[in-house]
Amino acid sequence: MLRYAAVALILAAPAVAPAADLPTIAAGRWDITSTVAELSIPGIPGFVMRMMRGKSKSERKSIATAQAIDALLVPDPKAQCRVDGQHVADGHDVQALTCPQKRGKPVEIARVGTYDRTGFVGQAIVTGVTPKGPMKIVLNQRASRVAD
């Protein structure tokens, strides 16, 4: 609960520091890896949730020219997520997103992390409602440059 309060307070601050104040990341291919830390999804058998815990998925981003770190925080366009709020400054980033689902209500994502020139680390908490009740997924995230 405290994490959600921190997200709300930080999102009330100015959206993004001027690009000149953010570290520049190198051009190249970057992987953003999300690892399932915990999950609670009603209707899914416990053994399936235990199997999912610890699993990772990577999203590859190509950065054409040196850009500010916030270029890595932009959601994948295919997901059609809306950025409801974002604060990126002083080595910390906070983001609130709403993402549509194929069926049902959208999910909300609260993301908190730290960053530097080499990428970012953070945690994303995905919450929503399934036909069988509320769900929550906690993802540990890391972005790192993998190639030129």
mmCIF file of C-alpha atoms in Angstrom:
data_model
loop_
_atom_site.group_PDB
_atom_site.id
_atom_site.type_symbol
_atom_site.label_atom_id
_atom_site.label_comp_id
_atom_site.label_asym_id
_atom_site.label_seq_id
_atom_site.Cartn_x
_atom_site.Cartn_y
_atom_site.Cartn_z
ATOM 1 C CA MET A 1 0.000 0.000 0.000
ATOM 2 C CA LEU A 2 2.857 2.357 0.827
ATOM 3 C CA ARG A 3 4.324 1.792 -2.653
ATOM 4 C CA TYR A 4 1.049 2.930 -4.258
ATOM 5 C CA ALA A 5 1.028 6.058 -2.085
ATOM 6 C CA ALA A 6 4.602 6.843 -3.147
ATOM 7 C CA VAL A 7 3.626 6.428 -6.801
ATOM 8 C CA ALA A 8 0.680 8.802 -6.364
ATOM 9 C CA LEU A 9 2.811 11.454 -4.645
ATOM 10 C CA ILE A 10 5.600 11.302 -7.204
ATOM 11 C CA LEU A 11 3.170 11.396 -10.119
ATOM 12 C CA ALA A 12 1.824 14.666 -8.785
ATOM 13 C CA ALA A 13 5.273 16.176 -9.461
ATOM 14 C CA PRO A 14 6.379 17.504 -12.879
ATOM 15 C CA ALA A 15 6.269 14.796 -15.574
ATOM 16 C CA VAL A 16 9.844 14.449 -16.826
ATOM 17 C CA ALA A 17 13.065 16.277 -16.115
ATOM 18 C CA PRO A 18 14.441 18.200 -19.107
ATOM 19 C CA ALA A 19 16.284 15.809 -21.438
ATOM 20 C CA ALA A 20 19.530 17.688 -20.727
ATOM 21 C CA ASP A 21 19.242 16.585 -17.070
ATOM 22 C CA LEU A 22 18.727 12.894 -17.906
ATOM 23 C CA PRO A 23 21.653 10.604 -18.670
ATOM 24 C CA THR A 24 22.172 9.693 -22.298
ATOM 25 C CA ILE A 25 22.102 6.021 -23.224
ATOM 26 C CA ALA A 26 24.105 4.611 -26.121
ATOM 27 C CA ALA A 27 22.514 3.712 -29.429
ATOM 28 C CA GLY A 28 22.091 0.007 -30.069
ATOM 29 C CA ARG A 29 19.898 -2.920 -29.084
ATOM 30 C CA TRP A 30 18.570 -2.982 -25.551
ATOM 31 C CA ASP A 31 16.722 -5.771 -23.772
ATOM 32 C CA ILE A 32 14.120 -5.025 -21.152
ATOM 33 C CA THR A 33 13.682 -8.204 -19.157
ATOM 34 C CA SER A 34 10.675 -8.728 -16.898
ATOM 35 C CA THR A 35 10.797 -11.566 -14.366
ATOM 36 C CA VAL A 36 7.688 -12.714 -12.490
ATOM 37 C CA ALA A 37 8.327 -12.181 -8.771
ATOM 38 C CA GLU A 38 4.823 -12.945 -7.522
ATOM 39 C CA LEU A 39 1.363 -13.385 -8.925
ATOM 40 C CA SER A 40 -2.169 -13.918 -7.836
ATOM 41 C CA ILE A 41 -4.661 -14.695 -10.594
ATOM 42 C CA PRO A 42 -8.008 -16.207 -9.569
ATOM 43 C CA GLY A 43 -8.982 -19.313 -11.509
ATOM 44 C CA ILE A 44 -5.432 -20.361 -12.398
ATOM 45 C CA PRO A 45 -4.259 -23.506 -10.608
ATOM 46 C CA GLY A 46 -1.606 -22.985 -7.954
ATOM 47 C CA PHE A 47 0.916 -25.274 -9.667
ATOM 48 C CA VAL A 48 0.697 -23.152 -12.846
ATOM 49 C CA MET A 49 1.318 -19.965 -10.847
ATOM 50 C CA ARG A 50 4.295 -21.624 -9.122
ATOM 51 C CA MET A 51 5.678 -22.587 -12.562
ATOM 52 C CA MET A 52 5.280 -19.001 -13.800
ATOM 53 C CA ARG A 53 7.129 -17.516 -10.821
ATOM 54 C CA GLY A 54 10.724 -16.784 -11.803
ATOM 55 C CA LYS A 55 10.018 -16.919 -15.549
ATOM 56 C CA SER A 56 11.366 -14.055 -17.652
ATOM 57 C CA LYS A 57 10.357 -12.406 -20.886
ATOM 58 C CA SER A 58 12.433 -9.861 -22.806
ATOM 59 C CA GLU A 59 11.343 -6.993 -24.989
ATOM 60 C CA ARG A 60 13.974 -5.771 -27.439
ATOM 61 C CA LYS A 61 14.234 -2.064 -28.202
ATOM 62 C CA SER A 62 16.433 -0.549 -30.874
ATOM 63 C CA ILE A 63 17.736 2.891 -30.057
ATOM 64 C CA ALA A 64 18.934 4.498 -33.313
ATOM 65 C CA THR A 65 20.867 7.410 -31.814
ATOM 66 C CA ALA A 66 22.032 8.324 -28.335
ATOM 67 C CA GLN A 67 18.915 9.377 -26.394
ATOM 68 C CA ALA A 68 17.846 10.164 -22.865
ATOM 69 C CA ILE A 69 17.057 7.231 -20.569
ATOM 70 C CA ASP A 70 13.304 7.837 -20.843
ATOM 71 C CA ALA A 71 13.447 6.335 -24.377
ATOM 72 C CA LEU A 72 13.630 2.922 -22.665
ATOM 73 C CA LEU A 73 10.547 3.635 -20.553
ATOM 74 C CA VAL A 74 8.200 4.116 -23.508
ATOM 75 C CA PRO A 75 5.699 1.223 -23.591
ATOM 76 C CA ASP A 76 5.656 -1.136 -26.574
ATOM 77 C CA PRO A 77 3.238 0.413 -29.125
ATOM 78 C CA LYS A 78 1.660 -3.012 -29.772
ATOM 79 C CA ALA A 79 0.419 -3.083 -26.178
ATOM 80 C CA GLN A 80 -1.528 0.162 -26.759
ATOM 81 C CA CYS A 81 -0.843 1.277 -23.192
ATOM 82 C CA ARG A 82 -1.593 4.827 -22.127
ATOM 83 C CA VAL A 83 0.928 6.627 -19.941
ATOM 84 C CA ASP A 84 -1.209 8.157 -17.183
ATOM 85 C CA GLY A 85 1.739 9.752 -15.425
ATOM 86 C CA GLN A 86 5.501 9.662 -15.398
ATOM 87 C CA HIS A 87 8.271 11.220 -13.350
ATOM 88 C CA VAL A 88 11.894 10.703 -14.393
ATOM 89 C CA ALA A 89 14.573 12.643 -12.496
ATOM 90 C CA ASP A 90 17.541 12.308 -10.155
ATOM 91 C CA GLY A 91 18.130 8.621 -10.902
ATOM 92 C CA HIS A 92 14.562 7.544 -10.094
ATOM 93 C CA ASP A 93 11.607 6.850 -12.343
ATOM 94 C CA VAL A 94 7.937 6.326 -11.599
ATOM 95 C CA GLN A 95 5.332 5.496 -14.183
ATOM 96 C CA ALA A 96 1.602 4.779 -14.183
ATOM 97 C CA LEU A 97 0.103 3.027 -17.206
ATOM 98 C CA THR A 98 -3.298 1.742 -18.269
ATOM 99 C CA CYS A 99 -3.273 -1.102 -20.787
ATOM 100 C CA PRO A 100 -6.287 -2.545 -22.629
ATOM 101 C CA GLN A 101 -6.994 -6.271 -22.590
ATOM 102 C CA LYS A 102 -8.548 -8.411 -25.319
ATOM 103 C CA ARG A 103 -11.478 -9.047 -23.013
ATOM 104 C CA GLY A 104 -12.491 -7.265 -19.875
ATOM 105 C CA LYS A 105 -11.381 -4.106 -18.157
ATOM 106 C CA PRO A 106 -7.913 -2.603 -18.701
ATOM 107 C CA VAL A 107 -5.069 -3.410 -16.318
ATOM 108 C CA GLU A 108 -3.148 -0.750 -14.442
ATOM 109 C CA ILE A 109 0.620 -0.823 -14.072
ATOM 110 C CA ALA A 110 2.540 1.066 -11.390
ATOM 111 C CA ARG A 111 6.262 1.051 -12.140
ATOM 112 C CA VAL A 112 9.038 2.283 -9.825
ATOM 113 C CA GLY A 113 12.761 2.073 -10.496
ATOM 114 C CA THR A 114 16.215 3.594 -10.661
ATOM 115 C CA TYR A 115 18.344 4.355 -13.707
ATOM 116 C CA ASP A 116 21.744 5.434 -14.957
ATOM 117 C CA ARG A 117 23.618 5.385 -18.299
ATOM 118 C CA THR A 118 23.733 1.592 -18.332
ATOM 119 C CA GLY A 119 19.949 1.100 -18.136
ATOM 120 C CA PHE A 120 17.394 0.718 -15.377
ATOM 121 C CA VAL A 121 16.146 -1.672 -12.725
ATOM 122 C CA GLY A 122 12.724 -1.535 -11.188
ATOM 123 C CA GLN A 123 9.510 -3.232 -10.316
ATOM 124 C CA ALA A 124 6.184 -3.153 -12.116
ATOM 125 C CA ILE A 125 2.976 -4.044 -10.311
ATOM 126 C CA VAL A 126 0.151 -5.053 -12.648
ATOM 127 C CA THR A 127 -3.362 -5.015 -11.188
ATOM 128 C CA GLY A 128 -6.707 -5.697 -12.753
ATOM 129 C CA VAL A 129 -9.875 -7.717 -12.547
ATOM 130 C CA THR A 130 -10.541 -11.103 -14.113
ATOM 131 C CA PRO A 131 -13.992 -12.683 -14.417
ATOM 132 C CA LYS A 132 -13.115 -14.586 -11.222
ATOM 133 C CA GLY A 133 -11.831 -11.626 -9.200
ATOM 134 C CA PRO A 134 -8.917 -9.232 -8.705
ATOM 135 C CA MET A 135 -5.461 -10.138 -9.971
ATOM 136 C CA LYS A 136 -1.971 -8.903 -9.204
ATOM 137 C CA ILE A 137 1.357 -9.604 -10.894
ATOM 138 C CA VAL A 138 4.679 -8.239 -9.633
ATOM 139 C CA LEU A 139 7.491 -8.063 -12.192
ATOM 140 C CA ASN A 140 11.149 -7.296 -11.519
ATOM 141 C CA GLN A 141 12.525 -5.425 -14.522
ATOM 142 C CA ARG A 142 15.984 -4.685 -15.872
ATOM 143 C CA ALA A 143 17.074 -2.882 -19.054
ATOM 144 C CA SER A 144 20.543 -3.440 -20.445
ATOM 145 C CA ARG A 145 22.328 -2.814 -23.712
ATOM 146 C CA VAL A 146 23.045 -6.069 -25.551
ATOM 147 C CA ALA A 147 24.574 -4.997 -28.897
ATOM 148 C CA ASP A 148 25.498 -2.108 -31.172
#
